[in-house]
Short mmCIF file of C-alpha atoms and ligand atoms in Angstrom, two decimals:
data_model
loop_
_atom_site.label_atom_id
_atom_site.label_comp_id
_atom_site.label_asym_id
_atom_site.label_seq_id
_atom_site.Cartn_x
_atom_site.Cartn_y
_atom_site.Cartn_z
CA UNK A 1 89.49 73.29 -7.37
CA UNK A 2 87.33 70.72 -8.95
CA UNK A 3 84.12 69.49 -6.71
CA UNK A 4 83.07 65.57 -7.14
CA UNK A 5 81.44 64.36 -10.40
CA UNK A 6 79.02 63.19 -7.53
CA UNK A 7 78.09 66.19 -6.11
CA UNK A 8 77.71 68.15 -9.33
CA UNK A 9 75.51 65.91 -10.93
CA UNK A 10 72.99 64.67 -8.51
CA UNK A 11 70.20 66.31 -9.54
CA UNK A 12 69.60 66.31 -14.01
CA UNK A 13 70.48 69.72 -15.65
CA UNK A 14 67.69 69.65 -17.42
CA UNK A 15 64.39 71.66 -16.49
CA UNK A 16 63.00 69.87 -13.61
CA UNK A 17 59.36 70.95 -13.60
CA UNK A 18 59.91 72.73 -9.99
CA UNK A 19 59.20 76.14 -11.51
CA UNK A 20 56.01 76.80 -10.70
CA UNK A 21 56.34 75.71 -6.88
CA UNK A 22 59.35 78.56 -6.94
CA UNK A 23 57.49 80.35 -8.68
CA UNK A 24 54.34 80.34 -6.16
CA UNK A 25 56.82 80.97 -3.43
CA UNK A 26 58.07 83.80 -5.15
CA UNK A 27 54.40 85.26 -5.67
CA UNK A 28 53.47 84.50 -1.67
CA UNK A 29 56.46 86.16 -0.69
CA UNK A 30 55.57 89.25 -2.48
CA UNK A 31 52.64 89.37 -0.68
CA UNK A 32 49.75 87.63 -3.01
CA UNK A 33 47.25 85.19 -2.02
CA UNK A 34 48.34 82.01 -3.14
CA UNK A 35 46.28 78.41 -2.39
CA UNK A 36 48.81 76.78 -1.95
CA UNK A 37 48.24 72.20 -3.41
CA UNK A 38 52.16 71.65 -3.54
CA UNK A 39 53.78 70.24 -0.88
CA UNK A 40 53.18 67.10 1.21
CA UNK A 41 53.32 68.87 4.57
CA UNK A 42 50.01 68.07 7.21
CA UNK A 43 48.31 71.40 7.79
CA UNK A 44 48.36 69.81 11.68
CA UNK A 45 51.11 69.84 13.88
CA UNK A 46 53.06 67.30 15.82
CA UNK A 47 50.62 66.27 18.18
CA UNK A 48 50.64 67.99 22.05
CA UNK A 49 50.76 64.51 23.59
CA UNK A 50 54.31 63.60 21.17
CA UNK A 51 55.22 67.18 22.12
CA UNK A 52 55.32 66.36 25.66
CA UNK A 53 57.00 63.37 25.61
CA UNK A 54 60.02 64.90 23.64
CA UNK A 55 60.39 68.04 25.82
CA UNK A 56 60.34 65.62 28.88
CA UNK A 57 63.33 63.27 27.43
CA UNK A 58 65.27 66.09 26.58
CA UNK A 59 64.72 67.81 29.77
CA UNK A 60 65.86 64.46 31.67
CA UNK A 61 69.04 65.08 29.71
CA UNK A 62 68.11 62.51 26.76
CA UNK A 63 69.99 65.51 24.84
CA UNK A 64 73.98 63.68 24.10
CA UNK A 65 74.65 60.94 21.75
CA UNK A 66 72.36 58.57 21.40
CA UNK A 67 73.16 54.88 20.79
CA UNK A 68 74.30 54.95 16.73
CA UNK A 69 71.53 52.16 15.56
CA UNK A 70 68.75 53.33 17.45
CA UNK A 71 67.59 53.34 21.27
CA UNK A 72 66.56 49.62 22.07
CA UNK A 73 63.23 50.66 22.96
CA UNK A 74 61.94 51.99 19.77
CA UNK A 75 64.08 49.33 17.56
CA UNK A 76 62.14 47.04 19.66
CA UNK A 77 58.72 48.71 18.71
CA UNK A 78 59.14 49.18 14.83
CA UNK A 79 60.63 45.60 14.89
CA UNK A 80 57.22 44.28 16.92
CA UNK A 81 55.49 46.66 14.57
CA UNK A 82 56.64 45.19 11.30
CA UNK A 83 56.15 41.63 12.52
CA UNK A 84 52.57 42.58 13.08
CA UNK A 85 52.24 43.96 9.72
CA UNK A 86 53.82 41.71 7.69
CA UNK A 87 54.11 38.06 9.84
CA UNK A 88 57.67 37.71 9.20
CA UNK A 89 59.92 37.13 12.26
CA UNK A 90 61.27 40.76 12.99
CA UNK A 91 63.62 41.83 16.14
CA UNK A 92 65.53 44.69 16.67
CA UNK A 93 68.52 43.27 14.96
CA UNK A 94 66.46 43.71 11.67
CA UNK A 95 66.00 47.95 12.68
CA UNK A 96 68.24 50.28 12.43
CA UNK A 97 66.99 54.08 13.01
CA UNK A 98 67.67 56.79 10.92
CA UNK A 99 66.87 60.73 10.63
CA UNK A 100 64.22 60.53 8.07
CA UNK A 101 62.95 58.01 5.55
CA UNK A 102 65.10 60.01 2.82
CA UNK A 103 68.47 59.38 4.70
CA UNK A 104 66.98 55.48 4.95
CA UNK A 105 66.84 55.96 0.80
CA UNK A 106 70.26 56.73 0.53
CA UNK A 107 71.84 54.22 3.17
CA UNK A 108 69.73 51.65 1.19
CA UNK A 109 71.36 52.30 -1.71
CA UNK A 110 74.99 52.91 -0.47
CA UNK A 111 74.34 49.77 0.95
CA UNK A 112 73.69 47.49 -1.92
CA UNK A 113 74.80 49.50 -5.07
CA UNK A 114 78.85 50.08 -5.89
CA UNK A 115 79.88 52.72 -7.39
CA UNK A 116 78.45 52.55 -11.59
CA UNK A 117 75.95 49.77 -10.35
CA UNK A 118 72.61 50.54 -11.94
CA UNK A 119 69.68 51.27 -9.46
CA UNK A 120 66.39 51.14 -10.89
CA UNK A 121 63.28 53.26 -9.78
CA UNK A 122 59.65 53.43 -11.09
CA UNK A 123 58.25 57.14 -12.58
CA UNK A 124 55.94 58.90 -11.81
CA UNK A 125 59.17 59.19 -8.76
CA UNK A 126 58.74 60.93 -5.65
CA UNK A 127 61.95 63.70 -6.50
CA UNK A 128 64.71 62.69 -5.13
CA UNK A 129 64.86 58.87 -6.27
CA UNK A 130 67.12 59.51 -8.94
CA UNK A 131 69.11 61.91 -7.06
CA UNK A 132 69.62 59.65 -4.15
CA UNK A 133 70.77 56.51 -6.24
CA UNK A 134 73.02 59.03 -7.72
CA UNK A 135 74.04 60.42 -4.38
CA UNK A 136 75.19 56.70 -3.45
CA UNK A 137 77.47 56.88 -6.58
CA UNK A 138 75.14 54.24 -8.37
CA UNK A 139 73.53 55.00 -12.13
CA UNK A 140 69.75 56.02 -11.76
CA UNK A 141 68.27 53.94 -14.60
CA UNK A 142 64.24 54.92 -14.88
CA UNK A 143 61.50 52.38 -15.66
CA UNK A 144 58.12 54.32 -17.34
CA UNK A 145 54.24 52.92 -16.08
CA UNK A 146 51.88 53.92 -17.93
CA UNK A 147 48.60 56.68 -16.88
CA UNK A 148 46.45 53.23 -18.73
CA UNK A 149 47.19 50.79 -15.87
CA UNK A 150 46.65 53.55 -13.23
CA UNK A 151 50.62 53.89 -13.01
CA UNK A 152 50.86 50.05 -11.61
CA UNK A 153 53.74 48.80 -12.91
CA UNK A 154 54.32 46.02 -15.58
CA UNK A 155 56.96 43.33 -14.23
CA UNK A 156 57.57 42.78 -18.08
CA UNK A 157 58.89 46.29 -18.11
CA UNK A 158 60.70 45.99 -14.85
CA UNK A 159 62.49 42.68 -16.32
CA UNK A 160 63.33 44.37 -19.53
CA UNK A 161 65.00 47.11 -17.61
CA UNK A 162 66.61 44.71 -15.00
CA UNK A 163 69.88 43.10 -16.63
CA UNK A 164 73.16 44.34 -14.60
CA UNK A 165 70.97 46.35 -12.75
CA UNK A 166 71.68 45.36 -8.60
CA UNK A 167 68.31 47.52 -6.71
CA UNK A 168 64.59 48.18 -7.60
CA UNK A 169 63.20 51.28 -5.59
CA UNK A 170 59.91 50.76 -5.06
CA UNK A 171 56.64 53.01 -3.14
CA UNK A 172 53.25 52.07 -2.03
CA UNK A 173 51.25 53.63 -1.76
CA UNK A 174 52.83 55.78 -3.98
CA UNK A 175 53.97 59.57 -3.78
CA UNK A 176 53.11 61.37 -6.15
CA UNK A 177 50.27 59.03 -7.84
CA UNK A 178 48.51 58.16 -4.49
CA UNK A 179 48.08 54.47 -6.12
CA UNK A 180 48.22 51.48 -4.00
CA UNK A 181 50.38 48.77 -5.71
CA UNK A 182 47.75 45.46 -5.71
CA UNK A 183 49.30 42.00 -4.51
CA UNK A 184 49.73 41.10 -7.82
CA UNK A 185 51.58 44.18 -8.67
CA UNK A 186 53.83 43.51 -6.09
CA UNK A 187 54.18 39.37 -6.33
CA UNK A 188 54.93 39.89 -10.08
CA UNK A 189 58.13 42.58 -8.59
CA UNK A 190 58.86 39.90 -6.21
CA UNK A 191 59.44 37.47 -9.28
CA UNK A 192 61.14 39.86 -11.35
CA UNK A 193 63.82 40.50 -8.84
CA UNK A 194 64.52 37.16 -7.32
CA UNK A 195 64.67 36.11 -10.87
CA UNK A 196 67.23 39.18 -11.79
CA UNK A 197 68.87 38.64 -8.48
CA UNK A 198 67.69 42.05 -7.31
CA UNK A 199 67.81 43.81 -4.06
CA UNK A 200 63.95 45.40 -3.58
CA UNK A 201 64.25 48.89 -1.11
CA UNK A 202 60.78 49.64 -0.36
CA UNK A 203 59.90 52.81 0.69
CA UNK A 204 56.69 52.53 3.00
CA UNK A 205 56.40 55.69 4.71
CA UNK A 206 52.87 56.23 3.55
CA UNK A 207 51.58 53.09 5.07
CA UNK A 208 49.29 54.70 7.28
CA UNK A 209 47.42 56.56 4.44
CA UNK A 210 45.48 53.35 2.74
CA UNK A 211 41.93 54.44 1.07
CA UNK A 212 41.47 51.57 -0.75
CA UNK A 213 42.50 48.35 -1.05
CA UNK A 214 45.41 47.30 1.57
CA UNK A 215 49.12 48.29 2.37
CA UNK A 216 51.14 45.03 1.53
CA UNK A 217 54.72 45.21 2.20
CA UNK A 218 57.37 43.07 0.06
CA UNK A 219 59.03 41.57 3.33
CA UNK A 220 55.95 39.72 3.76
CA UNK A 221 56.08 38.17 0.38
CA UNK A 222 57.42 34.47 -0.32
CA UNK A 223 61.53 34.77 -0.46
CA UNK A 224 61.72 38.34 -0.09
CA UNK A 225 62.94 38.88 3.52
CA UNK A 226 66.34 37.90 2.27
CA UNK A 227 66.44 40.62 -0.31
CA UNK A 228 63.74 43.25 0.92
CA UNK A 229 65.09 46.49 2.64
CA UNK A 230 61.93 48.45 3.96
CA UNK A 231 62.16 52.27 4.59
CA UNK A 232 59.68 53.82 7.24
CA UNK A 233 59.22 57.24 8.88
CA UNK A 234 57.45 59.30 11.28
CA UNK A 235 57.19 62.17 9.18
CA UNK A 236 53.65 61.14 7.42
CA UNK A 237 52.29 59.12 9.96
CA UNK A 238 52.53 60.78 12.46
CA UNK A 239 53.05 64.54 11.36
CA UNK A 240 56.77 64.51 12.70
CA UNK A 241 57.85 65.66 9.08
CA UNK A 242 60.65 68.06 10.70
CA UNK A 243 61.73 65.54 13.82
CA UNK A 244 63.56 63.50 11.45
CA UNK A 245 62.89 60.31 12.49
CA UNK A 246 62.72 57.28 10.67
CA UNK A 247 64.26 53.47 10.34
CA UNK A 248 65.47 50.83 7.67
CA UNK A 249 63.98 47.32 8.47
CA UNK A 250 66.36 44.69 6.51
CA UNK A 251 68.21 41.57 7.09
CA UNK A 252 70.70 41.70 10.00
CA UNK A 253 73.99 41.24 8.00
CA UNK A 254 72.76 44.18 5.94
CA UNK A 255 71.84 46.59 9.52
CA UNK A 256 75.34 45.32 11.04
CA UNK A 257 76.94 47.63 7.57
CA UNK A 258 74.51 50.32 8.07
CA UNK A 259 75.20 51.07 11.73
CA UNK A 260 79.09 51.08 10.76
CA UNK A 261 78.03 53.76 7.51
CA UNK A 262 75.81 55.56 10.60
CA UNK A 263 78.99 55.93 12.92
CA UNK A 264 80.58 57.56 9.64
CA UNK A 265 77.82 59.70 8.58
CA UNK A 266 74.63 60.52 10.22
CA UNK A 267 75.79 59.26 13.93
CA UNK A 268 72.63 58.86 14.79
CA UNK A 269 69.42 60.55 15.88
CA UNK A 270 68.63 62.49 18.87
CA UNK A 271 67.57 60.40 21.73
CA UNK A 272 64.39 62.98 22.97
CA UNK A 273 63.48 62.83 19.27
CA UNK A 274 63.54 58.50 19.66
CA UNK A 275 61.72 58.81 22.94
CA UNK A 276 58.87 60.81 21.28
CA UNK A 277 58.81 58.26 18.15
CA UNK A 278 58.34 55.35 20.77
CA UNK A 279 55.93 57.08 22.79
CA UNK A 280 54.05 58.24 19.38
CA UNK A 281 54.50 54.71 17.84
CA UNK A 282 52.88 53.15 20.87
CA UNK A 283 49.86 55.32 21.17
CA UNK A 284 48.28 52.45 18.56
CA UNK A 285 46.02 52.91 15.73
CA UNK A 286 44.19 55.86 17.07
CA UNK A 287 46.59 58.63 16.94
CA UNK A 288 47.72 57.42 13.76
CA UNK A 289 44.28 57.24 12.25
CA UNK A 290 43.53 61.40 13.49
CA UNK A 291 46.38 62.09 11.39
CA UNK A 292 45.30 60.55 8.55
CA UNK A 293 41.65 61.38 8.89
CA UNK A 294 41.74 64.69 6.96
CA UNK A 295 42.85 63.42 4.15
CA UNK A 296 40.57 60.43 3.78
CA UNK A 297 38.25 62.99 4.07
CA UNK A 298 39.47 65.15 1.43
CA UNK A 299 40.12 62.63 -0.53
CA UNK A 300 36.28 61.66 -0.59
CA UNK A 301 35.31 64.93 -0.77
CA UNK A 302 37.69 65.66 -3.96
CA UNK A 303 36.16 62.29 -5.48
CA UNK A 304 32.61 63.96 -5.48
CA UNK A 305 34.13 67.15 -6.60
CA UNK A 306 35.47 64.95 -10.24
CA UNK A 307 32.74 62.84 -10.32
CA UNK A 308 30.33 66.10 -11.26
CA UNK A 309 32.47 66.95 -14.21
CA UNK A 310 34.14 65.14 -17.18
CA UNK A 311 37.34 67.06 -18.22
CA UNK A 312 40.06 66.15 -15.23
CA UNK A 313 40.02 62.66 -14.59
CA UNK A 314 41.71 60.99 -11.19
CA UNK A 315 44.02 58.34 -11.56
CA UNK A 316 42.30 55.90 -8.68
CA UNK A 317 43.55 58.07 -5.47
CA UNK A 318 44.12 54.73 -3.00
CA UNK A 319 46.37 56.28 -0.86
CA UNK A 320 48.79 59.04 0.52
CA UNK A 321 48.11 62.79 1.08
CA UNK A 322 47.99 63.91 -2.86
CA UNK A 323 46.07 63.46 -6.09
CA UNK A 324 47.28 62.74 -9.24
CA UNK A 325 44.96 64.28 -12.12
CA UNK A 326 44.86 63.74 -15.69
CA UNK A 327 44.33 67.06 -17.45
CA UNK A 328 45.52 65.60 -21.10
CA UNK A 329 41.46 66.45 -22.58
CA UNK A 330 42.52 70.73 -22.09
CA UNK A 331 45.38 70.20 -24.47
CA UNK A 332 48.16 71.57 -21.98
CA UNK A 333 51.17 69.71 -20.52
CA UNK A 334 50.79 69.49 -16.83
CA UNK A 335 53.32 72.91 -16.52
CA UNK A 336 51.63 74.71 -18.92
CA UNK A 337 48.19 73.86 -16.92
CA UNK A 338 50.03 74.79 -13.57
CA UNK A 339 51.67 77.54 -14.74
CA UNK A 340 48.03 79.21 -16.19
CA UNK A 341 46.05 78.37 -13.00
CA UNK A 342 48.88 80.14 -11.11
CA UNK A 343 48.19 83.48 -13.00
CA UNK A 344 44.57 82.78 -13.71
CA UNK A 345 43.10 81.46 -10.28
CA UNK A 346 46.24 81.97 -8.18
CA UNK A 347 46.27 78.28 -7.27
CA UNK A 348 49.43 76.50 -7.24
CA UNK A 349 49.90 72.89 -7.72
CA UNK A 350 52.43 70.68 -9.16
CA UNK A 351 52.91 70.04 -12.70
CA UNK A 352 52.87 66.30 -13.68
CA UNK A 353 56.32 66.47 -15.05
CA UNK A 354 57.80 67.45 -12.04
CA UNK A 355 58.11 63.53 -11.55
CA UNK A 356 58.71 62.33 -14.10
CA UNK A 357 57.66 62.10 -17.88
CA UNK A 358 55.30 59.36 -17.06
CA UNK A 359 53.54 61.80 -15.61
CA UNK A 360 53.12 64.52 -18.60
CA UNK A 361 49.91 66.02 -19.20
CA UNK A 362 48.72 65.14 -15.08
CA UNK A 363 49.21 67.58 -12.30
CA UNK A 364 49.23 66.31 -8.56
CA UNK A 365 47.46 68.29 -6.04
CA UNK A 366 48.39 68.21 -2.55
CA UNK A 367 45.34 67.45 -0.10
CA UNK A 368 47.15 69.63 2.65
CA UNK A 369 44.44 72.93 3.29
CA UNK A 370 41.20 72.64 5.28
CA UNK A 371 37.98 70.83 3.61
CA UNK A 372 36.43 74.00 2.48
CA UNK A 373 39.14 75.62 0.51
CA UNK A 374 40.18 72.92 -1.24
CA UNK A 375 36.93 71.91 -2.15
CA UNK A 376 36.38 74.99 -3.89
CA UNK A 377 39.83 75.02 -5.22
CA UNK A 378 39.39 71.87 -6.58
CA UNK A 379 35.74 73.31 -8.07
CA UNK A 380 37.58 76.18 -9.60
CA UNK A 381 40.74 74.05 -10.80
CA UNK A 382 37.74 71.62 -13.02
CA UNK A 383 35.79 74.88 -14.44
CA UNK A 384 39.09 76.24 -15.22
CA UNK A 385 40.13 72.77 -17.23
CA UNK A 386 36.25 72.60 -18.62
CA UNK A 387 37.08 76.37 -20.06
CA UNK A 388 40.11 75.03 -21.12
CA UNK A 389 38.94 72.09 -23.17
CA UNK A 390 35.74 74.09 -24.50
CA UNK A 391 38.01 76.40 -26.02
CA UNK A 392 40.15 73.93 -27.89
N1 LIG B 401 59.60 58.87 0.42
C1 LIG B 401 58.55 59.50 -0.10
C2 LIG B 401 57.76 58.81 -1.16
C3 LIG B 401 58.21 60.79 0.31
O1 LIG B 401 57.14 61.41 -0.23
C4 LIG B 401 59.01 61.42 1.29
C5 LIG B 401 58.73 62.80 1.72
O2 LIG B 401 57.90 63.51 1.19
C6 LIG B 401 60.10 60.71 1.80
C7 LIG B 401 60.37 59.43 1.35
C8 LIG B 401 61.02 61.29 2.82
O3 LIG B 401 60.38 61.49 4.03
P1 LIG B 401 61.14 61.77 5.37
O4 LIG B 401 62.60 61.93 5.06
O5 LIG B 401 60.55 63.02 5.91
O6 LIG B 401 60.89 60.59 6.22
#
């Protein structure tokens, strides 16, 4: 019995950099003391107040099937909530909800790619880009930026990549670079794929976590709506990472096609879970802004750490719950770096490589343990690259 050429081949058979994170787990679950800079989990939990709210919906028996697209009440408030953001016209005929931002990223693509259509996405790639374009029976075709333009990418590039292709996958601010795409960045896509008659699927769900600069989403951009498909989620924003919650904000022919590939797949998301997004949604800017505070924080904090040394540089950390550092001047790939601080400082953080090869020779460390500790893993991390570069 032969399984799909699909299924087999979603993920490359190639090494994919994810060694050392198995590695660390390995290490923790024999019993070592492992800091821990991998994964892009809050070190807070769901907040008591969203808590509340979803143990009181499902206790009033919000516990069957919900309605396939989405309860009206929180399309209504992502719709209101994108129209705020971005100006354009936005009702709950644009929303459709969906368990998780990742599930949006493949219902995206299954909507707009045919089978052996190419789907392009940008590395550095958050990991399972290619996998999902894959998933949705489409070619993953990858399009390099460079560490030089601080991993913004060049619409020249995107254009050279573009002909036959049918998607772009874009994310701002980006996992795992934490880099903001600047309006131009993003006009010059907007160009490229009205010009290459593109669809754009713009993954968003770090929208909340803006350092610098601003979050601009495609929708709002001249002659985009049309062609834009904008993936949100609960999980960063509001540290509902294992509530699965999340939504697809697109033209309305394109929602009408995704509730019918809901009632065939997902069937929907859990209407206590809904009732808690709404409620957490329209709590405003405050609740959001606690979540995101610690890693502002950190990130500020990490900023002064790099700034005191000259061997790890940061590629300009705008945004999202990670860093992305260049370690190129101690002569190691990103693995090799990862895999010595492992054994040398018991630190674990991801090698560049892990996504993508735009990202060689950079490792990205995850801003997810209290101030303290990863100040001083940070500290140790930078002698440990000095040492490194000294000794070259
Ligand atoms: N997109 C990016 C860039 C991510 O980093 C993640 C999760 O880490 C997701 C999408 C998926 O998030 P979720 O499915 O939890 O909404």
């Amino acid at each position: 019995m032969n399984l799909s050429h699909r299924i087999r081949h979603l993920t490359g058979s190639s090494s994919d950099g994810w060694e050392v994170f198995y590695r660390a787990r390995r290490m923790i679950d024999a019993g070592h003391a492992i800091t821990e800079l991998t994964i892009g989990e809050h070190d807070t939990r769901t907040d008591p107040s969203i808590l509340a709210v979803m143990e009181a919906s499902a206790r009033a028996g919000h516990t069957g099937y919900a309605m396939v697209p989405g309860i009206d009440l929180l399309r209504d408030t992502v719709a209101a909530r994108i129209q705020l953001r971005t100006g354009v016209p936005t009702t709950r005929d644009n929303v459709i909800i969906t368990p998780g931002g990742q599930a949006g990223l493949f219902a995206a693509h299954t909507a707009v790619c045919d089978p052996g259509d190419t789907g392009l996405y940008l590395d550095p790639y958050y990991a399972t880009y290619p996998g999902t374009i894959r998933g949705a029976g489409a070619v993953a075709k990858r399009i390099e930026t460079r560490a030089e333009d601080a991993f913004q990418p060049r619409a020249s590039d995107i254009d050279a990549a573009a002909h036959g292709a049918v998607s772009l996958l874009i994310n701002t601010p980006s996992n795992p670079t934490g880099v903001v795409y600047s309006p131009e960045t993003l006009s010059a896509i907007a160009d490229v794929c009205q010009h290459r008659d593109l669809w754009l699927i713009s993954d968003e769900v770090y929208d909340t976590q803006v350092w610098e600069g601003e979050h601009l989403s495609p929708r709002a951009l001249p002659n985009m709506v049309e062609r834009t498909l904008v993936v949100g989620s609960m999980s960063k924003s509001h540290a509902m990472t294992g509530s699965r919650c999340g939504w697809i904000v697109a033209p309305e022919s394109v929602i009408e096609h995704l509730i019918t590939l809901a009632t065939h797949t997902t069937y929907g998301v859990p209407g206590f879970i809904q009732d808690a997004a709404n409620f957490a949604l329209s709590a405003g800017q405050s609740l959001e802004d606690k979540i995101a505070e610690p890693f502002r924080r950190r990130r500020a904090l990490a900023v002064e750490v790099l700034a005191a040394q000259q061997t790890v540089s940061l590629i300009p950390a705008q945004g999202a719950m990670y860093l992305m550092l260049d370690i190129r001047a101690t002569g190691l790939s990103g693995e090799s770096f990862a895999n010595a601080l492992l054994d040398t400082h018991a630190i674990a953080v991801m090698p560049g490589e892990s996504f993508g090869a735009a990202a060689a020779g950079h490792i990205r460390v995850a801003m997810t343990i209290a101030d303290e500790k990863f100040v001083a893993s940070l500290q140790k991390l930078c002698d440990f690259a000095s040492q490194l570069a000294e000794s070259r």
